Coordinates of C-alpha atoms and ligand atoms in Angstrom, one line a residue:
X1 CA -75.0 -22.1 283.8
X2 CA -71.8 -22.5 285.5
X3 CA -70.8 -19.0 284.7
X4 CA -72.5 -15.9 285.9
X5 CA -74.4 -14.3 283.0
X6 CA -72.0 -11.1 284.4
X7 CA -68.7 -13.4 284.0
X8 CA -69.8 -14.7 280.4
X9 CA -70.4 -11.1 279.2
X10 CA -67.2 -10.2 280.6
X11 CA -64.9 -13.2 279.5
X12 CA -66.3 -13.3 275.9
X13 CA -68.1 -10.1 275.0
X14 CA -66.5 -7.1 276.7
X15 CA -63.9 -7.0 274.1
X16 CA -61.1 -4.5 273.4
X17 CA -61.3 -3.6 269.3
X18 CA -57.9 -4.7 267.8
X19 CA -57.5 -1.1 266.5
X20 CA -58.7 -0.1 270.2
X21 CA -61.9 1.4 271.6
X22 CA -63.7 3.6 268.6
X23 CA -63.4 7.7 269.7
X24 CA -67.5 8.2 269.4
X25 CA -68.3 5.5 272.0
X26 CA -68.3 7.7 274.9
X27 CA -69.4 4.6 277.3
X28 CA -69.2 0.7 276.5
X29 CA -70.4 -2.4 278.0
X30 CA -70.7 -2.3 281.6
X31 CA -73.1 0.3 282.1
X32 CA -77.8 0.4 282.1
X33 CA -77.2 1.7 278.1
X34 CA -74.1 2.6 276.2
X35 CA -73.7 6.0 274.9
X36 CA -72.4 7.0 271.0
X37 CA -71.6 10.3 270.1
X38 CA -73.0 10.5 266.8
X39 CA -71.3 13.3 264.4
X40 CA -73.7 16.8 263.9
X41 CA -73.2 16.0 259.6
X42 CA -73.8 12.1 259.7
X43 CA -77.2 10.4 259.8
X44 CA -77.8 7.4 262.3
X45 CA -78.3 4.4 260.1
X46 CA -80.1 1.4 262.3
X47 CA -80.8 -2.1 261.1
X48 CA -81.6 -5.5 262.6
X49 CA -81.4 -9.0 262.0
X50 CA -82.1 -12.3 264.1
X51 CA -80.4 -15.8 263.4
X52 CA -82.3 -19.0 264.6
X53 CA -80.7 -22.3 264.8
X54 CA -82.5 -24.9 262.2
X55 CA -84.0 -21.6 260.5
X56 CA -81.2 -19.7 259.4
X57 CA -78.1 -21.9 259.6
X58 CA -78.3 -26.1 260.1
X59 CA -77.4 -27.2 263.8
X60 CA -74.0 -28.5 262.5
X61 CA -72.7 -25.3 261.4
X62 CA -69.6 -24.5 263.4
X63 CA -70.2 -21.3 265.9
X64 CA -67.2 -19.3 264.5
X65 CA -69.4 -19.3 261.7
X66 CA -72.2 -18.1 263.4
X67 CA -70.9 -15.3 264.8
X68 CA -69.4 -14.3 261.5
X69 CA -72.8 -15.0 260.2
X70 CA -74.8 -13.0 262.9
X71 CA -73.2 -9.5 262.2
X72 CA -72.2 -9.9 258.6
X73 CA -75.8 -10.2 257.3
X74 CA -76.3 -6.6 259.5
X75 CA -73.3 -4.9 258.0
X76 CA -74.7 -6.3 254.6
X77 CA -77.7 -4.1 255.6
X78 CA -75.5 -1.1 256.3
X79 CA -73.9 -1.8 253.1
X80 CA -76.7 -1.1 251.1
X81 CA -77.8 1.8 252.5
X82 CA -74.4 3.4 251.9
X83 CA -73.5 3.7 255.6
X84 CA -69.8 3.3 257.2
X85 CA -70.7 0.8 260.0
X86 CA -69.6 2.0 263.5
X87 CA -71.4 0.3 266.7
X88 CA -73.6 -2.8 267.0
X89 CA -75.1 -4.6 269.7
X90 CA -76.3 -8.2 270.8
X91 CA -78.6 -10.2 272.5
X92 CA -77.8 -13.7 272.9
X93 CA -80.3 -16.8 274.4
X94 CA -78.6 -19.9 274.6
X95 CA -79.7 -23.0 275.4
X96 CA -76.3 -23.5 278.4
X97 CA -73.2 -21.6 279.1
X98 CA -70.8 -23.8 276.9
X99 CA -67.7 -21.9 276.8
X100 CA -66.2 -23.8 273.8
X101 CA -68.8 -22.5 272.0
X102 CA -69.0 -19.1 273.1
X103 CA -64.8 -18.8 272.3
X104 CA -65.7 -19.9 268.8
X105 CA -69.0 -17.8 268.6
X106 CA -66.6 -14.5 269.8
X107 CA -63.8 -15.2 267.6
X108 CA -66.4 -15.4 264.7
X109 CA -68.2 -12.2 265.5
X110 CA -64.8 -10.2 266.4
X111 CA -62.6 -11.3 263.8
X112 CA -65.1 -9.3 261.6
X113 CA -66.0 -6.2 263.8
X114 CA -62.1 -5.7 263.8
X115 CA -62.0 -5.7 260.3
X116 CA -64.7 -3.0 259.9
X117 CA -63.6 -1.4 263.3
X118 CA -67.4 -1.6 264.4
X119 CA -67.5 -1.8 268.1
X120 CA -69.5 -4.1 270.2
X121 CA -70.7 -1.9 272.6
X122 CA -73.9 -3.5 274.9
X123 CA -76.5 -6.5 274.9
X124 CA -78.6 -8.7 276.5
X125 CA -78.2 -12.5 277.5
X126 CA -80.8 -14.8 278.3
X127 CA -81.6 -18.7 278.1
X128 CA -83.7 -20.3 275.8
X129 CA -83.4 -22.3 271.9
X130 CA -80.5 -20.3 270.7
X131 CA -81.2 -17.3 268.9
X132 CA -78.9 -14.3 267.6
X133 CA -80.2 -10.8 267.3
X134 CA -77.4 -8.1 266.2
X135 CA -78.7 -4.9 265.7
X136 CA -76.0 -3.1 263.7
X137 CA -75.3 1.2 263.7
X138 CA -73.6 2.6 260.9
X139 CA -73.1 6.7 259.9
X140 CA -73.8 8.3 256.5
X141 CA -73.3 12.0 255.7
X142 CA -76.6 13.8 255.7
X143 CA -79.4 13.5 253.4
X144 CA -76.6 10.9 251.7
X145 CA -78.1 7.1 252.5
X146 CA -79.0 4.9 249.1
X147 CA -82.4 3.7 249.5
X148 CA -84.6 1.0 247.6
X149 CA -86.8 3.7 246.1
X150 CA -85.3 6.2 243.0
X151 CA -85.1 4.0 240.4
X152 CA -86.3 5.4 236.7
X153 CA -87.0 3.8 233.9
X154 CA -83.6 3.4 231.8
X155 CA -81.7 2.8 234.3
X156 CA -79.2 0.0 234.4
X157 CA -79.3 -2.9 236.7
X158 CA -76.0 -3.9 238.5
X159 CA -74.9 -6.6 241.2
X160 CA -71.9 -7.3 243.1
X161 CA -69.9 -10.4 243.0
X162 CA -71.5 -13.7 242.0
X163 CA -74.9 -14.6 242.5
X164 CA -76.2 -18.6 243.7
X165 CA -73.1 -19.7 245.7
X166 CA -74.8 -19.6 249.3
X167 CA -77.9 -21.3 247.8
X168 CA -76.0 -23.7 245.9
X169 CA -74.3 -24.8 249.1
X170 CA -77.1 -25.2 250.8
X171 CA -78.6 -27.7 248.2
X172 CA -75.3 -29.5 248.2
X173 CA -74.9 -29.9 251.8
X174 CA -72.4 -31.9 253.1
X175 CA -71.1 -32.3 249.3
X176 CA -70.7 -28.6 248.8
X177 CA -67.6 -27.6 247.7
X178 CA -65.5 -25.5 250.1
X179 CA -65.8 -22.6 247.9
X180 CA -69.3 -22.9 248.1
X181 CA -69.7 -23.4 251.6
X182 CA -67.6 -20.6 252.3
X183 CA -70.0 -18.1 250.3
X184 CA -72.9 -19.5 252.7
X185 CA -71.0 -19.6 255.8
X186 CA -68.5 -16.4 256.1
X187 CA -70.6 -14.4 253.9
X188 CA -68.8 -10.9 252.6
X189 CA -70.8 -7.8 253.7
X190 CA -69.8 -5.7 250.2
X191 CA -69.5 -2.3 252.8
X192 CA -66.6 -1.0 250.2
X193 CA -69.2 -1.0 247.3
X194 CA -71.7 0.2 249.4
X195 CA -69.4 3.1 250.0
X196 CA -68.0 3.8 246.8
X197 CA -71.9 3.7 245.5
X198 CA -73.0 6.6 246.8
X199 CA -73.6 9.4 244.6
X200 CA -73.7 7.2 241.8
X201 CA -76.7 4.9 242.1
X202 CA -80.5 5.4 242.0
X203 CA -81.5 2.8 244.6
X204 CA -79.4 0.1 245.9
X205 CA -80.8 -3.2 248.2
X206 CA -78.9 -6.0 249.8
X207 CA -79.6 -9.6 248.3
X208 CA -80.4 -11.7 250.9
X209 CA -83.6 -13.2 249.8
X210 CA -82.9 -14.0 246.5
X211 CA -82.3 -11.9 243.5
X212 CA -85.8 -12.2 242.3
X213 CA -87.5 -11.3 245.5
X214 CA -85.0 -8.7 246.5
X215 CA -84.7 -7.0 243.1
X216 CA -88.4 -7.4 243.5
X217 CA -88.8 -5.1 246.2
X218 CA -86.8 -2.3 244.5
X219 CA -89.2 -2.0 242.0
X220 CA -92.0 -2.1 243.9
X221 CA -90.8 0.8 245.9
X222 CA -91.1 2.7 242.4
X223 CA -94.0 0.9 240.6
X224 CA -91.2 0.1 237.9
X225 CA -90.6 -3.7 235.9
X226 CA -87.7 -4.7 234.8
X227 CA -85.8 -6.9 231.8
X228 CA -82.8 -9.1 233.0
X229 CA -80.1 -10.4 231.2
X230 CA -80.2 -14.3 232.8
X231 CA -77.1 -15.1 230.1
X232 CA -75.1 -12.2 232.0
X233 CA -75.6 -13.1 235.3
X234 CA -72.4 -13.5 237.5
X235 CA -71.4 -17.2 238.1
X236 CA -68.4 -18.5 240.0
X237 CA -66.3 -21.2 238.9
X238 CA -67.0 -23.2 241.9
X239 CA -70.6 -22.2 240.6
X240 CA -70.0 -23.7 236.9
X241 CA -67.8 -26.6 238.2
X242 CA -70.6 -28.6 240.5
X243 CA -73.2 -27.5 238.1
X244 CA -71.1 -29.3 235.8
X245 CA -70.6 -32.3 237.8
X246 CA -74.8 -32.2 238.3
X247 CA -75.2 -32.7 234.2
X248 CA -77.2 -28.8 234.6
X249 CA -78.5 -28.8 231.3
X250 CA -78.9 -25.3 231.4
X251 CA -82.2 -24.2 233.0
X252 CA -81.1 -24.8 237.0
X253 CA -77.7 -22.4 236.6
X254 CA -80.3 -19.7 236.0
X255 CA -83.0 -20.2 238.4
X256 CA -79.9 -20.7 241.8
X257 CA -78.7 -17.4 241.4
X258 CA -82.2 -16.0 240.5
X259 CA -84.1 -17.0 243.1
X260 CA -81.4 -18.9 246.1
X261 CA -81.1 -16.9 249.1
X262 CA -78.2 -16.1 251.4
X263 CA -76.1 -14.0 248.5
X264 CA -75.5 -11.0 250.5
X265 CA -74.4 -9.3 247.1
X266 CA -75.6 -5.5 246.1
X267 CA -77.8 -5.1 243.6
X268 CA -78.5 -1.4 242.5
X269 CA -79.5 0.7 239.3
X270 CA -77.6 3.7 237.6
X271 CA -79.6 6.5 235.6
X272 CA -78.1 6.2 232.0
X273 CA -76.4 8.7 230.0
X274 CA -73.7 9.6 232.9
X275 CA -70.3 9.5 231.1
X276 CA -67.1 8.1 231.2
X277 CA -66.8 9.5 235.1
X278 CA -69.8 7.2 236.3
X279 CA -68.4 3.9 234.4
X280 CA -64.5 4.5 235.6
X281 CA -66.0 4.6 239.1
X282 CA -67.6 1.3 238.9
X283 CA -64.8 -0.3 237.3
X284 CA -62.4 1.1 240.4
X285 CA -65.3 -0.2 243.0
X286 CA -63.5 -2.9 245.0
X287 CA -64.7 -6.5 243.5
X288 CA -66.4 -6.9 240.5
X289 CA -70.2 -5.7 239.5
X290 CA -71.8 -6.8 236.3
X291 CA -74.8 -5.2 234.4
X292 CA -77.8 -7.4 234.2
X293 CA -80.8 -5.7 232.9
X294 CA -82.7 -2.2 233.0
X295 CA -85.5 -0.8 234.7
X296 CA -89.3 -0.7 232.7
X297 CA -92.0 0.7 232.7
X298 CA -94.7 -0.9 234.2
X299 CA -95.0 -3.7 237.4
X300 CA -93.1 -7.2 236.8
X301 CA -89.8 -8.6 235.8
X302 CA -88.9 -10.5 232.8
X303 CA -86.0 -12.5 232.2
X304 CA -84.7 -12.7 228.7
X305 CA -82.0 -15.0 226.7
X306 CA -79.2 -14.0 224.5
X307 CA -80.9 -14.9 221.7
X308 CA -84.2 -12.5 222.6
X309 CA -85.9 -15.5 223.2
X310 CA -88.2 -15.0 227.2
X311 CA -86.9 -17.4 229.8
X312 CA -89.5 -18.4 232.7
X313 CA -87.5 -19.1 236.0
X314 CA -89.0 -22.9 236.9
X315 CA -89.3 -21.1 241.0
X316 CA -92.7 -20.4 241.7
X317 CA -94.2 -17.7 243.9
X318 CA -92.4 -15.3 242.7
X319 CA -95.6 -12.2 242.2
X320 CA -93.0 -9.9 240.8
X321 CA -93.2 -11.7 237.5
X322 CA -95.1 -11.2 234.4
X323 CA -96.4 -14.2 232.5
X324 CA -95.3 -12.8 229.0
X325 CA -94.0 -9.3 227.5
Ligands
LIG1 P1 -79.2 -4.7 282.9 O1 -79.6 -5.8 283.9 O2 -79.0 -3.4 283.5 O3 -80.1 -4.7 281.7 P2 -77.3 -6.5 281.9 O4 -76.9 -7.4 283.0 O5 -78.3 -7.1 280.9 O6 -77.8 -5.1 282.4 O7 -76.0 -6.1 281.1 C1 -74.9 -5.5 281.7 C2 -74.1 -4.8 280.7 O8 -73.6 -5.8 279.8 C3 -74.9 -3.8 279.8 O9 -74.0 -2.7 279.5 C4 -75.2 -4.6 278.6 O10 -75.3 -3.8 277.5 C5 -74.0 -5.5 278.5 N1 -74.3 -6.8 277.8 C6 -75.2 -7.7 278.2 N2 -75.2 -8.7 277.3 C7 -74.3 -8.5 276.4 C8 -73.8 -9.1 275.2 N3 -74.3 -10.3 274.8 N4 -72.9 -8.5 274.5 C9 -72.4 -7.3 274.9 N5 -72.7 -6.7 275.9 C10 -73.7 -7.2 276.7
LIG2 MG1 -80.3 -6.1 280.4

């Protein structure tokens, strides 16, 4: 490496926050550890995630991306747990010191700690296939963090956004539409709803898997099935338009945002029967959410058509579903 793994942390990492250093980080980069004051009525609220070139984003993908990438799909984690993100740090193993890279990486990752005012505040560097671990640190007031479990039957099934752009992309490739491609790339961690939700919902996850699998695991944190709505589910027009131009008869606009990974939408469940107070907060929650099912009894989910009729998504390997009612 031409630069000292000291000079790249300082030239590109060791950062100044646009709205300046954050009060509760008592000591930054620079030092063996960093240290956080964390407040005496806020929970600690830890999560991390790993990027690997070829496995989570294609070699061509521009590095501004990838930094974007690397701690929005942490704050997307923070976002579902309720928590206000706050600190986050990073350990980097690149393959060379290629400072036109590393600006673009940076100015990726910063342009959207700035907007959250999380702070970078330590890390590691080594060299190796590149590989991006964030580990992300948000605060929630105590005994206040949404979780997958407490669900209940009757419940109402919600997500955020639109569901099947990021996997959409990713099946288009180079063809994608630049809507598309920006869902996969510069993905939106939905922290606002995250905030707004608490107090409201039963159990709230982040869809990064798929809305199949990750709905999947919500029940399974209960023991509960569920019935979804796969007429109701949210679809961009970017969505609708290259379906469209792909002759979808149908069938395949269901199964991209049932089972495509890469959303990074909310999905979450509300106990019924909570008034006019409950709905006018979800209509005020920044973005839009959409109902799409309710919670059962039982193991399994079901997908079901306007017309009553039981649609089977054409994916397989999904365990979480039940052959017939
Ligand atoms: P040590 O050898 O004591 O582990 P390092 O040389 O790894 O220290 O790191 C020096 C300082 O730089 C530490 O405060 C560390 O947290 C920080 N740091 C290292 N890599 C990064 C990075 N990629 N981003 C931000 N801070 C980093
Ligand atoms: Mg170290």
């Amino acid at each position: 490496m031409a630069l000292s793994e000291f000079e790249l942390i300082q030239r590109y990492f060791d950062y100044q926050p646009a709205a300046g250093s954050r009060d509760d980080v008592v000591l930054g980069i620079g030092d063996d550890a960093a240290i956080l004051a964390v407040p005496d009525d806020r929970d600690l609220v830890v999560c991390m995630d790993t990027l690997v070139t070829g496995v989570h984003f294609p070699e061509s993908v521009t590095a501004d991306a990838i930094g974007h990438k690397a701690l929005a799909v942490n704050l997307s984690d923070l976002a579902a747990m309720g928590a206000e993100p706050a600190w986050f740090t990073l350990s980097l193993t690149l393959p060379d010191a290629d400072s036109q890279w590393l600006e673009l990486f940076a100015q990726g990752l910063f342009a959207l700690a700035d907007r959250y005012h999380v702070q970078l505040v330590g890390g590691d560097v080594t060299r190796g296939p590149l590989n991006i671990t964030v580990q992300a640190h948000g605060l929630v007031p105590k005994g206040r963090a949404l979780k997958r479990s407490g669900a209940a039957v009757g419940d109402r099934i919600y997500v955020t956004g639109t569901l099947g752009d990021a996997g959409l992309a990713l099946q288009q490739g180079s063809t994608a539409s630049a809507g598309l491609r920006q869902r996969l790339d510069y993905p939106e961690p939905r922290i606002d709803a995250g905030l707004a939700l608490r107090g409201l919902v039963s159990a709230c996850i982040d869809i990064s898997d798929g809305l199949l699998a990750d709905l999947g695991h919500l029940l399974a944190a209960d023991g509960l099935g569920a019935i979804l709505q796969v007429d109701d589910l949210p679809r961009s027009q970017d969505f609708l338009a290259t379906m469209e131009t792909l002759g979808d008869s149908g069938n395949l606009s269901y199964n991209v945002p049932l089972s495509a990974g890469d959303d990074y939408e909310l999905c979450f469940t509300v106990p019924p029967g909570q008034g006019a107070e409950l709905e006018s907060a979800l209509a005020a929650l920044p973005g839009s959410c959409t109902a799409i099912g309710v919670i059962e009894q039982g193991g399994g989910l079901r997908c079901q058509r306007q017309d009553g009729s039981i649609w089977q998504p054409a994916a397989n390997g999904y365990q979480h579903f039940r052959a017939k009612i």
